[in-house]
Amino acid sequence: LDTAETIFKDIMTAWDTSCCGQYLGGIWWDHQHSSKATASNGGPAIAGVRLTQRTNKPEYLEFSKKVYAFWMSNMVNQQSWAIYDHLNPDGTRAPGALTYNHGLLIGAGMELEQATGEAHFLEEARQFAAYMMAHGVKSSSVGPVLNDFGNDCEGDCPAWNGICYRYLANLY
């Protein structure tokens, strides 16, 4: 638990409001400040809730809510529920639907709803799941399967699908 807190505190220091055009906020993907990715923001939103549950330190939950709110406001298409993959330092948002992005925000929404009792988080998780099921699956002999939005699913892709599957199953 001490190690988890140390790592999370380092992640919290990666929050930055000095960059990226009109989008001032978000957690850097790396120490080189190459981008602010959905993965480097959605995962910490989940982790902060879980650390709050284990430590009773509300600052982790508050940070999770801040991260999620920034991502919802700036990196999610509120009409379609598509998620931008990352934010570049020049302020451009990179499209690129990936199953793990939707999975992480489904998970973050569920965790935040459980921690706060705020129903909008669960509704948002459902919207992300609906988008995922409408656009990120393909037919197979065993029924619909995640296909990472038609991208070639090689390398890390099966693990990315696993992240999405985990949170879709939890939501179901």
PDB file of C-alpha atoms in Angstrom:
ATOM      1  CA  LEU A   1       0.000   0.000   0.000  1.00  0.00           C
ATOM      2  CA  ASP A   2       2.878   2.367   0.760  1.00  0.00           C
ATOM      3  CA  THR A   3       4.340   1.680  -2.676  1.00  0.00           C
ATOM      4  CA  ALA A   4       0.980   2.276  -4.334  1.00  0.00           C
ATOM      5  CA  GLU A   5       0.653   5.615  -2.562  1.00  0.00           C
ATOM      6  CA  THR A   6       4.187   6.625  -3.551  1.00  0.00           C
ATOM      7  CA  ILE A   7       3.481   5.820  -7.186  1.00  0.00           C
ATOM      8  CA  PHE A   8       0.121   7.585  -7.108  1.00  0.00           C
ATOM      9  CA  LYS A   9       1.641  10.711  -5.583  1.00  0.00           C
ATOM     10  CA  ASP A  10       4.143  10.737  -8.465  1.00  0.00           C
ATOM     11  CA  ILE A  11       1.250  10.423 -10.908  1.00  0.00           C
ATOM     12  CA  MET A  12      -0.478  13.335  -9.191  1.00  0.00           C
ATOM     13  CA  THR A  13       2.602  15.502  -9.815  1.00  0.00           C
ATOM     14  CA  ALA A  14       2.241  14.772 -13.546  1.00  0.00           C
ATOM     15  CA  TRP A  15      -0.986  16.826 -13.617  1.00  0.00           C
ATOM     16  CA  ASP A  16      -0.255  19.880 -15.707  1.00  0.00           C
ATOM     17  CA  THR A  17      -2.224  23.021 -16.502  1.00  0.00           C
ATOM     18  CA  SER A  18       0.482  24.873 -18.434  1.00  0.00           C
ATOM     19  CA  CYS A  19       0.149  23.085 -21.722  1.00  0.00           C
ATOM     20  CA  CYS A  20      -1.786  21.983 -24.661  1.00  0.00           C
ATOM     21  CA  GLY A  21      -3.570  24.871 -26.302  1.00  0.00           C
ATOM     22  CA  GLN A  22      -7.031  25.450 -24.908  1.00  0.00           C
ATOM     23  CA  TYR A  23      -6.957  22.157 -22.978  1.00  0.00           C
ATOM     24  CA  LEU A  24      -5.230  23.067 -19.724  1.00  0.00           C
ATOM     25  CA  GLY A  25      -5.081  19.970 -17.574  1.00  0.00           C
ATOM     26  CA  GLY A  26      -4.446  16.274 -17.690  1.00  0.00           C
ATOM     27  CA  ILE A  27      -1.748  13.823 -16.686  1.00  0.00           C
ATOM     28  CA  TRP A  28       1.297  13.414 -18.884  1.00  0.00           C
ATOM     29  CA  TRP A  29       1.865  10.045 -20.556  1.00  0.00           C
ATOM     30  CA  ASP A  30       5.561  10.182 -19.732  1.00  0.00           C
ATOM     31  CA  HIS A  31       8.243  12.317 -18.107  1.00  0.00           C
ATOM     32  CA  GLN A  32       9.233  13.628 -21.540  1.00  0.00           C
ATOM     33  CA  HIS A  33       5.778  15.238 -21.841  1.00  0.00           C
ATOM     34  CA  SER A  34       5.058  13.715 -25.232  1.00  0.00           C
ATOM     35  CA  SER A  35       1.256  13.643 -24.759  1.00  0.00           C
ATOM     36  CA  LYS A  36      -1.588  13.329 -22.303  1.00  0.00           C
ATOM     37  CA  ALA A  37      -3.316  10.048 -23.082  1.00  0.00           C
ATOM     38  CA  THR A  38      -6.634   8.545 -22.110  1.00  0.00           C
ATOM     39  CA  ALA A  39      -4.705   5.637 -20.602  1.00  0.00           C
ATOM     40  CA  SER A  40      -2.572   7.923 -18.430  1.00  0.00           C
ATOM     41  CA  ASN A  41      -5.719   9.645 -17.145  1.00  0.00           C
ATOM     42  CA  GLY A  42      -8.381   6.907 -17.012  1.00  0.00           C
ATOM     43  CA  GLY A  43      -6.197   4.478 -15.065  1.00  0.00           C
ATOM     44  CA  PRO A  44      -5.323   7.018 -12.355  1.00  0.00           C
ATOM     45  CA  ALA A  45      -9.000   7.965 -12.049  1.00  0.00           C
ATOM     46  CA  ILE A  46      -9.682   4.339 -11.093  1.00  0.00           C
ATOM     47  CA  ALA A  47      -6.588   4.015  -8.903  1.00  0.00           C
ATOM     48  CA  GLY A  48      -7.396   7.147  -6.904  1.00  0.00           C
ATOM     49  CA  VAL A  49     -10.834   5.846  -5.980  1.00  0.00           C
ATOM     50  CA  ARG A  50      -9.391   2.523  -4.894  1.00  0.00           C
ATOM     51  CA  LEU A  51      -6.627   4.169  -2.852  1.00  0.00           C
ATOM     52  CA  THR A  52      -9.205   6.334  -1.102  1.00  0.00           C
ATOM     53  CA  GLN A  53     -11.134   3.201  -0.170  1.00  0.00           C
ATOM     54  CA  ARG A  54      -8.014   1.642   1.339  1.00  0.00           C
ATOM     55  CA  THR A  55      -6.482   4.716   3.002  1.00  0.00           C
ATOM     56  CA  ASN A  56      -9.481   6.945   3.758  1.00  0.00           C
ATOM     57  CA  LYS A  57      -7.504   9.828   2.241  1.00  0.00           C
ATOM     58  CA  PRO A  58     -10.009  12.008   0.383  1.00  0.00           C
ATOM     59  CA  GLU A  59      -7.350  13.793  -1.674  1.00  0.00           C
ATOM     60  CA  TYR A  60      -7.054  10.716  -3.883  1.00  0.00           C
ATOM     61  CA  LEU A  61     -10.790  10.715  -4.628  1.00  0.00           C
ATOM     62  CA  GLU A  62     -10.742  14.456  -5.289  1.00  0.00           C
ATOM     63  CA  PHE A  63      -7.878  13.979  -7.725  1.00  0.00           C
ATOM     64  CA  SER A  64      -9.768  11.158  -9.468  1.00  0.00           C
ATOM     65  CA  LYS A  65     -12.799  13.377  -9.872  1.00  0.00           C
ATOM     66  CA  LYS A  66     -10.657  16.225 -11.271  1.00  0.00           C
ATOM     67  CA  VAL A  67      -8.980  13.921 -13.800  1.00  0.00           C
ATOM     68  CA  TYR A  68     -12.271  12.383 -14.900  1.00  0.00           C
ATOM     69  CA  ALA A  69     -13.989  15.783 -15.188  1.00  0.00           C
ATOM     70  CA  PHE A  70     -11.176  17.170 -17.330  1.00  0.00           C
ATOM     71  CA  TRP A  71     -11.273  14.155 -19.632  1.00  0.00           C
ATOM     72  CA  MET A  72     -15.057  14.229 -19.921  1.00  0.00           C
ATOM     73  CA  SER A  73     -15.055  17.937 -20.746  1.00  0.00           C
ATOM     74  CA  ASN A  74     -12.220  17.936 -23.234  1.00  0.00           C
ATOM     75  CA  MET A  75     -11.521  14.479 -24.618  1.00  0.00           C
ATOM     76  CA  VAL A  76     -14.966  12.882 -24.974  1.00  0.00           C
ATOM     77  CA  ASN A  77     -17.423  13.665 -27.739  1.00  0.00           C
ATOM     78  CA  GLN A  78     -20.534  14.249 -25.630  1.00  0.00           C
ATOM     79  CA  GLN A  79     -22.875  13.400 -28.532  1.00  0.00           C
ATOM     80  CA  SER A  80     -21.318  10.150 -29.735  1.00  0.00           C
ATOM     81  CA  TRP A  81     -19.276   9.083 -26.650  1.00  0.00           C
ATOM     82  CA  ALA A  82     -16.196   8.599 -28.811  1.00  0.00           C
ATOM     83  CA  ILE A  83     -12.984   9.235 -26.869  1.00  0.00           C
ATOM     84  CA  TYR A  84      -9.885  10.916 -28.230  1.00  0.00           C
ATOM     85  CA  ASP A  85      -6.790   8.796 -27.695  1.00  0.00           C
ATOM     86  CA  HIS A  86      -4.500  11.583 -26.538  1.00  0.00           C
ATOM     87  CA  LEU A  87      -3.816  15.290 -26.361  1.00  0.00           C
ATOM     88  CA  ASN A  88      -0.643  16.567 -28.019  1.00  0.00           C
ATOM     89  CA  PRO A  89       1.473  19.370 -26.524  1.00  0.00           C
ATOM     90  CA  ASP A  90       0.373  21.677 -29.363  1.00  0.00           C
ATOM     91  CA  GLY A  91      -3.254  21.267 -28.261  1.00  0.00           C
ATOM     92  CA  THR A  92      -4.391  18.921 -31.019  1.00  0.00           C
ATOM     93  CA  ARG A  93      -6.539  16.003 -29.966  1.00  0.00           C
ATOM     94  CA  ALA A  94      -5.673  12.690 -31.578  1.00  0.00           C
ATOM     95  CA  PRO A  95      -8.580  10.543 -32.671  1.00  0.00           C
ATOM     96  CA  GLY A  96      -8.193   6.835 -32.547  1.00  0.00           C
ATOM     97  CA  ALA A  97     -10.767   4.643 -30.922  1.00  0.00           C
ATOM     98  CA  LEU A  98      -9.153   1.930 -28.828  1.00  0.00           C
ATOM     99  CA  THR A  99     -10.957  -0.600 -26.672  1.00  0.00           C
ATOM    100  CA  TYR A 100      -8.859   0.071 -23.611  1.00  0.00           C
ATOM    101  CA  ASN A 101      -9.731   3.781 -23.669  1.00  0.00           C
ATOM    102  CA  HIS A 102     -13.427   3.017 -23.481  1.00  0.00           C
ATOM    103  CA  GLY A 103     -12.809   0.262 -20.960  1.00  0.00           C
ATOM    104  CA  LEU A 104     -10.870   2.568 -18.648  1.00  0.00           C
ATOM    105  CA  LEU A 105     -13.544   5.251 -18.719  1.00  0.00           C
ATOM    106  CA  ILE A 106     -16.283   2.677 -18.152  1.00  0.00           C
ATOM    107  CA  GLY A 107     -14.301   1.527 -15.111  1.00  0.00           C
ATOM    108  CA  ALA A 108     -13.661   5.071 -13.901  1.00  0.00           C
ATOM    109  CA  GLY A 109     -17.342   5.928 -14.165  1.00  0.00           C
ATOM    110  CA  MET A 110     -18.368   2.844 -12.205  1.00  0.00           C
ATOM    111  CA  GLU A 111     -15.742   3.404  -9.497  1.00  0.00           C
ATOM    112  CA  LEU A 112     -16.643   7.068  -9.109  1.00  0.00           C
ATOM    113  CA  GLU A 113     -20.356   6.303  -8.897  1.00  0.00           C
ATOM    114  CA  GLN A 114     -19.750   3.764  -6.150  1.00  0.00           C
ATOM    115  CA  ALA A 115     -17.476   6.142  -4.233  1.00  0.00           C
ATOM    116  CA  THR A 116     -19.635   9.257  -4.543  1.00  0.00           C
ATOM    117  CA  GLY A 117     -23.183   8.007  -5.088  1.00  0.00           C
ATOM    118  CA  GLU A 118     -23.451  10.423  -8.031  1.00  0.00           C
ATOM    119  CA  ALA A 119     -25.630   8.687 -10.619  1.00  0.00           C
ATOM    120  CA  HIS A 120     -24.219  10.580 -13.611  1.00  0.00           C
ATOM    121  CA  PHE A 121     -20.991   8.591 -13.396  1.00  0.00           C
ATOM    122  CA  LEU A 122     -22.823   5.294 -13.925  1.00  0.00           C
ATOM    123  CA  GLU A 123     -24.891   6.762 -16.752  1.00  0.00           C
ATOM    124  CA  GLU A 124     -21.690   7.936 -18.425  1.00  0.00           C
ATOM    125  CA  ALA A 125     -20.201   4.454 -18.041  1.00  0.00           C
ATOM    126  CA  ARG A 126     -23.290   3.065 -19.767  1.00  0.00           C
ATOM    127  CA  GLN A 127     -22.898   5.557 -22.620  1.00  0.00           C
ATOM    128  CA  PHE A 128     -19.257   4.558 -23.111  1.00  0.00           C
ATOM    129  CA  ALA A 129     -20.334   0.910 -23.146  1.00  0.00           C
ATOM    130  CA  ALA A 130     -23.086   1.585 -25.682  1.00  0.00           C
ATOM    131  CA  TYR A 131     -20.583   3.292 -27.974  1.00  0.00           C
ATOM    132  CA  MET A 132     -18.184   0.401 -27.522  1.00  0.00           C
ATOM    133  CA  MET A 133     -20.819  -2.193 -28.350  1.00  0.00           C
ATOM    134  CA  ALA A 134     -22.028  -0.239 -31.393  1.00  0.00           C
ATOM    135  CA  HIS A 135     -18.593   0.448 -32.874  1.00  0.00           C
ATOM    136  CA  GLY A 136     -15.951  -1.768 -31.294  1.00  0.00           C
ATOM    137  CA  VAL A 137     -17.167  -5.312 -31.879  1.00  0.00           C
ATOM    138  CA  LYS A 138     -17.340  -7.693 -34.804  1.00  0.00           C
ATOM    139  CA  SER A 139     -19.301 -10.853 -35.422  1.00  0.00           C
ATOM    140  CA  SER A 140     -17.666 -14.205 -34.892  1.00  0.00           C
ATOM    141  CA  SER A 141     -18.717 -17.845 -34.719  1.00  0.00           C
ATOM    142  CA  VAL A 142     -19.235 -17.447 -30.961  1.00  0.00           C
ATOM    143  CA  GLY A 143     -21.080 -14.121 -31.166  1.00  0.00           C
ATOM    144  CA  PRO A 144     -19.848 -10.544 -30.989  1.00  0.00           C
ATOM    145  CA  VAL A 145     -16.230 -10.047 -29.895  1.00  0.00           C
ATOM    146  CA  LEU A 146     -14.190  -6.928 -29.256  1.00  0.00           C
ATOM    147  CA  ASN A 147     -12.131  -5.971 -32.284  1.00  0.00           C
ATOM    148  CA  ASP A 148     -10.443  -2.720 -31.229  1.00  0.00           C
ATOM    149  CA  PHE A 149     -12.584  -0.734 -33.671  1.00  0.00           C
ATOM    150  CA  GLY A 150     -11.325  -2.625 -36.708  1.00  0.00           C
ATOM    151  CA  ASN A 151      -7.640  -1.996 -36.031  1.00  0.00           C
ATOM    152  CA  ASP A 152      -5.293  -4.895 -36.608  1.00  0.00           C
ATOM    153  CA  CYS A 153      -5.297  -6.580 -33.224  1.00  0.00           C
ATOM    154  CA  GLU A 154      -1.667  -7.535 -32.825  1.00  0.00           C
ATOM    155  CA  GLY A 155       0.990  -6.981 -30.178  1.00  0.00           C
ATOM    156  CA  ASP A 156      -0.607  -5.512 -27.056  1.00  0.00           C
ATOM    157  CA  CYS A 157      -4.079  -5.369 -28.570  1.00  0.00           C
ATOM    158  CA  PRO A 158      -5.452  -8.564 -26.959  1.00  0.00           C
ATOM    159  CA  ALA A 159      -4.502  -7.157 -23.552  1.00  0.00           C
ATOM    160  CA  TRP A 160      -6.219  -3.882 -24.445  1.00  0.00           C
ATOM    161  CA  ASN A 161      -9.362  -5.813 -25.292  1.00  0.00           C
ATOM    162  CA  GLY A 162      -9.034  -7.508 -21.906  1.00  0.00           C
ATOM    163  CA  ILE A 163      -9.219  -4.151 -20.139  1.00  0.00           C
ATOM    164  CA  CYS A 164     -12.384  -3.294 -22.010  1.00  0.00           C
ATOM    165  CA  TYR A 165     -13.877  -6.730 -21.460  1.00  0.00           C
ATOM    166  CA  ARG A 166     -13.232  -6.525 -17.711  1.00  0.00           C
ATOM    167  CA  TYR A 167     -15.127  -3.282 -17.307  1.00  0.00           C
ATOM    168  CA  LEU A 168     -17.911  -4.220 -19.725  1.00  0.00           C
ATOM    169  CA  ALA A 169     -18.433  -7.417 -17.712  1.00  0.00           C
ATOM    170  CA  ASN A 170     -18.397  -5.477 -14.434  1.00  0.00           C
ATOM    171  CA  LEU A 171     -20.923  -3.003 -15.812  1.00  0.00           C
ATOM    172  CA  TYR A 172     -23.159  -5.808 -17.055  1.00  0.00           C
TER     173      TYR A 172
END
